[in-house]
């Protein structure tokens, strides 16, 4: 069972027209939305849809486009009988039992877009994951990292959820993932390194709750590019004082003291850049949260102004970030002297 908003994101990520499809199903009473926003379908309708999929290949589940039965998933993955026909695999967490995975189980599934697994035996390792994946949900993943050959195509991967596992880091080099919106690594107790977020420019949700071994972070970096209408380029400085930045941490909303005098940063041009570094103690709720920051959101805007935010960014700053910055600065200084 999924919330309608999460379901829309998942369907959009897999290339379906979620808004149109969900609305049509609700209109025809084939799908319901409860008072909490969760999608519900009658068991008989679900079984009928599953039967349609079974008829694609009654005797060989590896030739169907979707798999959800744990026994069939176990057979396909342990015997390596999967084919490029498979587009989605989901093992419901309500069913008990271990799925055994061959190290090359996914090597033939070049069109796999959705993968949801839990309770999987990876004692033989894992050499390959399809780069076609758009949604990867793998709870209790027992390896230290994803396969080194996993380079998801930058326009595809939308959601990555690897909770309650033994991950120490995701993978080695991360290619730019322009459509990745959500990373959920909660309670990855062995996690010591996060991915380079510079390669994930449009990330919206980052959940690191319970990741106790992550290196110490030392603050927030905030960045905003905003446009000033032509008639305001030489206008009143009061129009520039309405910039607002809000941080929401663990559901607590506060306004850090970042309302700087922007007029000193504004030459006569249409686009402007605002940068800020905030140590944690500048947030009024710092002493409430301290080391249990599990969900952080940042929002930017202008109040009572026609100025517009074009792009914005938010990044946790770690000690190692400063070390890299110092090294780069020293390198540039040496080059300029030479």
Short mmCIF file of C-alpha atoms in Angstrom, two decimals:
data_model
loop_
_atom_site.label_atom_id
_atom_site.label_comp_id
_atom_site.label_asym_id
_atom_site.label_seq_id
_atom_site.Cartn_x
_atom_site.Cartn_y
_atom_site.Cartn_z
CA UNK A 1 0.00 0.00 0.00
CA UNK A 2 1.40 3.38 -1.04
CA UNK A 3 0.47 6.97 -0.46
CA UNK A 4 -0.96 8.53 -3.62
CA UNK A 5 1.87 11.10 -3.88
CA UNK A 6 4.57 8.46 -3.52
CA UNK A 7 2.73 6.24 -6.01
CA UNK A 8 2.59 9.07 -8.54
CA UNK A 9 6.33 9.66 -8.17
CA UNK A 10 7.01 5.95 -8.60
CA UNK A 11 4.81 5.62 -11.68
CA UNK A 12 6.23 8.78 -13.24
CA UNK A 13 9.69 7.41 -12.60
CA UNK A 14 8.81 4.25 -14.50
CA UNK A 15 7.59 6.21 -17.50
CA UNK A 16 3.84 5.98 -16.89
CA UNK A 17 1.38 8.89 -16.92
CA UNK A 18 0.49 8.64 -13.25
CA UNK A 19 -1.95 11.53 -12.86
CA UNK A 20 -4.07 10.49 -15.83
CA UNK A 21 -3.97 6.78 -15.00
CA UNK A 22 -4.83 7.13 -11.31
CA UNK A 23 -7.66 9.59 -12.00
CA UNK A 24 -9.21 7.26 -14.58
CA UNK A 25 -9.01 4.25 -12.24
CA UNK A 26 -10.57 6.22 -9.38
CA UNK A 27 -13.32 7.52 -11.69
CA UNK A 28 -14.16 3.96 -12.74
CA UNK A 29 -14.11 2.77 -9.10
CA UNK A 30 -11.23 0.40 -9.85
CA UNK A 31 -9.01 2.20 -7.35
CA UNK A 32 -9.78 4.00 -4.11
CA UNK A 33 -8.03 6.64 -2.00
CA UNK A 34 -8.65 6.52 1.75
CA UNK A 35 -8.86 9.49 4.12
CA UNK A 36 -5.10 9.34 4.71
CA UNK A 37 -4.28 9.51 1.00
CA UNK A 38 -3.31 5.85 0.57
CA UNK A 39 -4.30 3.92 -2.55
CA UNK A 40 -6.47 0.84 -2.15
CA UNK A 41 -7.64 -1.79 -4.62
CA UNK A 42 -10.14 -4.59 -4.11
CA UNK A 43 -8.48 -8.01 -3.79
CA UNK A 44 -10.53 -9.47 -6.65
CA UNK A 45 -9.39 -6.73 -9.04
CA UNK A 46 -5.78 -7.25 -8.00
CA UNK A 47 -6.04 -11.00 -8.55
CA UNK A 48 -7.59 -10.47 -11.99
CA UNK A 49 -4.73 -8.20 -13.01
CA UNK A 50 -2.19 -10.73 -11.75
CA UNK A 51 -3.90 -13.49 -13.71
CA UNK A 52 -3.55 -11.44 -16.91
CA UNK A 53 0.20 -11.25 -16.28
CA UNK A 54 0.45 -15.01 -15.54
CA UNK A 55 -1.09 -15.80 -18.92
CA UNK A 56 1.87 -14.15 -20.64
CA UNK A 57 3.91 -17.25 -19.77
CA UNK A 58 2.02 -19.79 -17.63
CA UNK A 59 4.92 -22.22 -17.20
CA UNK A 60 7.95 -19.90 -17.16
CA UNK A 61 7.70 -16.90 -14.80
CA UNK A 62 11.00 -15.52 -16.10
CA UNK A 63 9.22 -14.61 -19.34
CA UNK A 64 6.55 -12.43 -17.74
CA UNK A 65 6.91 -8.67 -17.47
CA UNK A 66 6.13 -8.57 -13.72
CA UNK A 67 6.93 -10.84 -10.79
CA UNK A 68 5.51 -10.60 -7.26
CA UNK A 69 5.07 -14.16 -5.95
CA UNK A 70 7.97 -14.95 -3.59
CA UNK A 71 8.31 -18.57 -4.75
CA UNK A 72 8.42 -17.53 -8.40
CA UNK A 73 10.83 -14.69 -7.66
CA UNK A 74 13.04 -17.12 -5.73
CA UNK A 75 12.99 -19.58 -8.65
CA UNK A 76 13.85 -16.95 -11.26
CA UNK A 77 16.64 -15.32 -9.23
CA UNK A 78 18.22 -18.50 -7.84
CA UNK A 79 18.13 -20.37 -11.16
CA UNK A 80 19.03 -17.32 -13.26
CA UNK A 81 16.05 -17.79 -15.60
CA UNK A 82 15.15 -14.11 -15.91
CA UNK A 83 14.82 -12.54 -19.36
CA UNK A 84 14.67 -9.05 -20.82
CA UNK A 85 10.86 -9.32 -20.71
CA UNK A 86 10.85 -8.60 -16.97
CA UNK A 87 10.20 -4.94 -16.16
CA UNK A 88 9.23 -5.15 -12.50
CA UNK A 89 9.95 -7.36 -9.48
CA UNK A 90 8.27 -6.80 -6.12
CA UNK A 91 8.39 -9.05 -3.07
CA UNK A 92 5.83 -7.95 -0.49
CA UNK A 93 7.29 -7.56 2.98
CA UNK A 94 4.27 -9.30 4.50
CA UNK A 95 5.40 -12.70 3.23
CA UNK A 96 8.06 -14.64 5.10
CA UNK A 97 10.90 -16.65 3.63
CA UNK A 98 14.28 -15.96 2.09
CA UNK A 99 14.86 -15.26 -1.59
CA UNK A 100 18.14 -16.73 -2.85
CA UNK A 101 19.97 -14.63 -5.42
CA UNK A 102 22.53 -15.90 -7.91
CA UNK A 103 25.43 -13.48 -8.41
CA UNK A 104 24.31 -13.02 -12.04
CA UNK A 105 20.56 -13.18 -11.45
CA UNK A 106 19.88 -9.82 -13.10
CA UNK A 107 22.34 -10.10 -15.99
CA UNK A 108 19.63 -10.75 -18.62
CA UNK A 109 17.06 -8.26 -17.31
CA UNK A 110 18.06 -5.30 -19.45
CA UNK A 111 14.58 -3.73 -19.27
CA UNK A 112 14.05 -4.01 -15.51
CA UNK A 113 12.67 -0.69 -14.25
CA UNK A 114 11.30 -1.47 -10.78
CA UNK A 115 12.95 -3.68 -8.16
CA UNK A 116 11.69 -4.12 -4.60
CA UNK A 117 13.23 -6.84 -2.45
CA UNK A 118 13.58 -7.74 1.22
CA UNK A 119 15.02 -10.72 3.04
CA UNK A 120 17.45 -11.80 0.30
CA UNK A 121 20.34 -14.25 0.58
CA UNK A 122 23.40 -12.67 -1.09
CA UNK A 123 25.97 -15.17 0.17
CA UNK A 124 27.14 -15.67 -3.44
CA UNK A 125 27.61 -11.94 -3.96
CA UNK A 126 26.07 -9.74 -6.62
CA UNK A 127 27.93 -8.91 -9.82
CA UNK A 128 25.30 -7.01 -11.75
CA UNK A 129 22.28 -4.74 -11.48
CA UNK A 130 20.49 -3.44 -14.59
CA UNK A 131 21.35 0.15 -15.48
CA UNK A 132 17.76 0.52 -16.70
CA UNK A 133 16.45 0.66 -13.11
CA UNK A 134 14.29 3.64 -12.26
CA UNK A 135 13.24 2.62 -8.76
CA UNK A 136 15.45 0.48 -6.53
CA UNK A 137 14.05 -0.53 -3.12
CA UNK A 138 16.15 -3.16 -1.37
CA UNK A 139 15.72 -3.50 2.39
CA UNK A 140 18.28 -5.42 4.47
CA UNK A 141 20.85 -5.39 1.66
CA UNK A 142 23.69 -7.50 3.11
CA UNK A 143 26.68 -6.34 1.01
CA UNK A 144 29.03 -3.42 1.68
CA UNK A 145 28.18 -1.63 -1.57
CA UNK A 146 26.22 -1.91 -4.79
CA UNK A 147 27.99 -3.69 -7.67
CA UNK A 148 30.82 -1.62 -9.17
CA UNK A 149 29.28 -2.20 -12.61
CA UNK A 150 26.07 -0.43 -11.61
CA UNK A 151 26.01 2.84 -13.55
CA UNK A 152 22.31 3.74 -13.87
CA UNK A 153 21.54 5.85 -16.89
CA UNK A 154 21.38 9.44 -15.71
CA UNK A 155 17.89 10.11 -17.03
CA UNK A 156 16.37 6.97 -15.49
CA UNK A 157 16.99 6.37 -11.78
CA UNK A 158 14.41 8.31 -9.74
CA UNK A 159 14.36 6.64 -6.33
CA UNK A 160 16.96 4.72 -4.31
CA UNK A 161 15.92 3.12 -1.02
CA UNK A 162 18.38 0.85 0.81
CA UNK A 163 17.19 0.78 4.44
CA UNK A 164 18.24 -1.42 7.37
CA UNK A 165 21.16 -2.95 5.47
CA UNK A 166 24.93 -3.39 5.75
CA UNK A 167 25.95 -0.76 3.19
CA UNK A 168 29.17 1.11 3.98
CA UNK A 169 28.88 3.23 0.83
CA UNK A 170 26.67 3.10 -2.26
CA UNK A 171 29.25 2.46 -4.95
CA UNK A 172 32.52 3.85 -6.26
CA UNK A 173 32.20 6.56 -8.89
CA UNK A 174 28.72 8.04 -9.23
CA UNK A 175 27.80 9.40 -12.63
CA UNK A 176 25.51 12.44 -12.78
CA UNK A 177 21.99 11.35 -11.84
CA UNK A 178 19.85 14.24 -13.01
CA UNK A 179 16.47 12.64 -12.27
CA UNK A 180 17.24 11.07 -8.88
CA UNK A 181 14.77 12.68 -6.47
CA UNK A 182 14.87 10.50 -3.39
CA UNK A 183 17.56 8.64 -1.40
CA UNK A 184 16.50 6.72 1.70
CA UNK A 185 19.29 5.01 3.65
CA UNK A 186 17.71 5.02 7.10
CA UNK A 187 19.22 2.71 9.71
CA UNK A 188 22.15 1.69 7.53
CA UNK A 189 24.23 1.19 10.66
CA UNK A 190 27.46 0.48 8.74
CA UNK A 191 27.20 3.49 6.41
CA UNK A 192 30.35 5.64 6.64
CA UNK A 193 30.14 7.63 3.42
CA UNK A 194 27.39 9.36 1.48
CA UNK A 195 27.48 9.83 -2.32
CA UNK A 196 28.86 13.02 -3.84
CA UNK A 197 25.72 15.13 -3.96
CA UNK A 198 27.22 17.35 -6.65
CA UNK A 199 26.39 14.53 -9.07
CA UNK A 200 22.75 14.51 -7.91
CA UNK A 201 21.70 18.12 -8.59
CA UNK A 202 17.91 17.68 -8.26
CA UNK A 203 17.75 15.53 -5.14
CA UNK A 204 14.63 16.44 -3.12
CA UNK A 205 14.50 13.89 -0.29
CA UNK A 206 17.52 12.59 1.64
CA UNK A 207 16.80 10.36 4.65
CA UNK A 208 19.75 9.30 6.82
CA UNK A 209 17.95 8.59 10.08
CA UNK A 210 19.82 6.10 12.25
CA UNK A 211 23.04 6.13 10.18
CA UNK A 212 25.23 6.26 13.27
CA UNK A 213 28.66 5.85 11.67
CA UNK A 214 28.52 8.74 9.22
CA UNK A 215 31.35 11.24 9.52
CA UNK A 216 30.66 14.36 11.54
CA UNK A 217 28.95 17.17 9.67
CA UNK A 218 29.71 20.77 10.57
CA UNK A 219 26.99 22.85 8.99
CA UNK A 220 24.71 23.73 6.08
CA UNK A 221 25.65 25.30 2.75
CA UNK A 222 22.87 27.25 1.04
CA UNK A 223 22.89 28.64 -2.49
CA UNK A 224 20.26 30.58 -4.46
CA UNK A 225 20.22 32.05 -7.96
CA UNK A 226 17.45 34.62 -8.32
CA UNK A 227 16.24 37.01 -11.00
CA UNK A 228 15.47 40.68 -10.49
CA UNK A 229 12.93 42.21 -12.93
CA UNK A 230 14.36 44.89 -15.16
CA UNK A 231 12.33 47.66 -13.52
CA UNK A 232 13.88 46.75 -10.15
CA UNK A 233 17.53 46.75 -11.18
CA UNK A 234 17.90 50.30 -10.04
CA UNK A 235 14.83 50.33 -7.80
CA UNK A 236 14.32 50.62 -4.08
CA UNK A 237 16.67 48.70 -1.80
CA UNK A 238 13.68 47.80 0.36
CA UNK A 239 12.56 45.34 -2.33
CA UNK A 240 15.73 43.35 -1.70
CA UNK A 241 15.14 42.86 2.02
CA UNK A 242 12.30 40.38 1.61
CA UNK A 243 14.43 37.32 0.85
CA UNK A 244 13.46 34.44 3.15
CA UNK A 245 15.21 31.15 3.86
CA UNK A 246 13.56 28.53 6.03
CA UNK A 247 14.94 25.26 7.36
CA UNK A 248 12.74 22.42 8.56
CA UNK A 249 14.56 19.82 10.65
CA UNK A 250 12.77 16.74 11.98
CA UNK A 251 9.49 18.55 11.32
CA UNK A 252 10.45 21.63 13.34
CA UNK A 253 10.39 24.80 11.25
CA UNK A 254 12.60 27.73 12.09
CA UNK A 255 14.08 30.77 10.40
CA UNK A 256 17.86 30.92 10.74
CA UNK A 257 19.46 34.36 10.87
CA UNK A 258 20.23 34.50 7.15
CA UNK A 259 18.31 37.62 6.16
CA UNK A 260 21.44 39.46 5.06
CA UNK A 261 21.53 42.86 3.34
CA UNK A 262 21.26 41.57 -0.20
CA UNK A 263 21.58 45.01 -1.78
CA UNK A 264 25.34 44.86 -1.26
CA UNK A 265 25.45 41.81 -3.53
CA UNK A 266 23.39 43.21 -6.40
CA UNK A 267 25.09 44.93 -9.32
CA UNK A 268 22.91 46.08 -12.23
CA UNK A 269 22.23 42.67 -13.82
CA UNK A 270 19.23 40.36 -13.95
CA UNK A 271 20.61 37.19 -12.32
CA UNK A 272 22.25 37.11 -8.90
CA UNK A 273 23.90 34.51 -6.70
CA UNK A 274 23.48 34.25 -2.93
CA UNK A 275 25.68 31.92 -0.86
CA UNK A 276 25.61 31.18 2.84
CA UNK A 277 27.20 28.81 5.33
CA UNK A 278 25.32 28.06 8.56
CA UNK A 279 26.82 26.16 11.50
CA UNK A 280 24.22 24.01 13.27
CA UNK A 281 24.08 26.17 16.39
CA UNK A 282 22.61 29.10 14.43
CA UNK A 283 19.32 27.21 14.16
CA UNK A 284 17.09 27.97 17.14
CA UNK A 285 16.10 24.30 17.41
CA UNK A 286 19.71 23.05 17.49
CA UNK A 287 19.59 22.11 21.14
CA UNK A 288 16.38 20.19 20.61
CA UNK A 289 17.75 18.04 17.82
CA UNK A 290 21.54 18.01 18.23
CA UNK A 291 22.75 14.71 16.74
CA UNK A 292 19.38 13.33 15.66
CA UNK A 293 18.90 15.32 12.46
CA UNK A 294 17.00 12.77 10.37
CA UNK A 295 15.04 14.87 7.87
CA UNK A 296 16.15 18.29 6.63
CA UNK A 297 14.35 20.53 4.13
CA UNK A 298 15.24 24.02 2.91
CA UNK A 299 12.98 26.50 1.13
CA UNK A 300 13.69 29.91 -0.38
CA UNK A 301 11.53 32.76 -1.62
CA UNK A 302 10.66 36.45 -1.57
CA UNK A 303 7.79 38.05 0.32
CA UNK A 304 5.89 40.88 -1.34
CA UNK A 305 8.35 41.09 -4.22
CA UNK A 306 8.37 40.23 -7.92
CA UNK A 307 11.86 38.79 -7.69
CA UNK A 308 11.99 35.09 -8.55
CA UNK A 309 14.13 32.17 -7.35
CA UNK A 310 15.58 30.45 -10.45
CA UNK A 311 17.69 27.72 -8.84
CA UNK A 312 18.49 26.75 -5.28
CA UNK A 313 20.69 24.25 -3.53
CA UNK A 314 21.21 22.83 -0.05
CA UNK A 315 24.11 20.69 1.12
CA UNK A 316 25.37 19.23 4.37
CA UNK A 317 29.00 20.27 4.91
CA UNK A 318 31.42 17.70 6.31
CA UNK A 319 34.93 18.17 7.63
CA UNK A 320 36.31 16.39 4.58
CA UNK A 321 34.65 19.00 2.33
CA UNK A 322 36.83 21.68 3.88
CA UNK A 323 39.89 19.48 3.49
CA UNK A 324 39.20 19.13 -0.24
CA UNK A 325 38.55 22.88 -0.53
CA UNK A 326 41.86 23.69 1.16
CA UNK A 327 43.73 21.31 -1.15
CA UNK A 328 42.12 22.86 -4.24
CA UNK A 329 42.88 26.38 -3.01
CA UNK A 330 46.51 25.53 -2.30
CA UNK A 331 46.81 23.93 -5.75
CA UNK A 332 45.45 27.06 -7.47
CA UNK A 333 47.79 29.30 -5.49
CA UNK A 334 50.78 27.16 -6.45
CA UNK A 335 49.75 27.22 -10.11
CA UNK A 336 49.36 31.02 -10.10
CA UNK A 337 52.83 31.46 -8.57
CA UNK A 338 54.38 29.25 -11.24
#
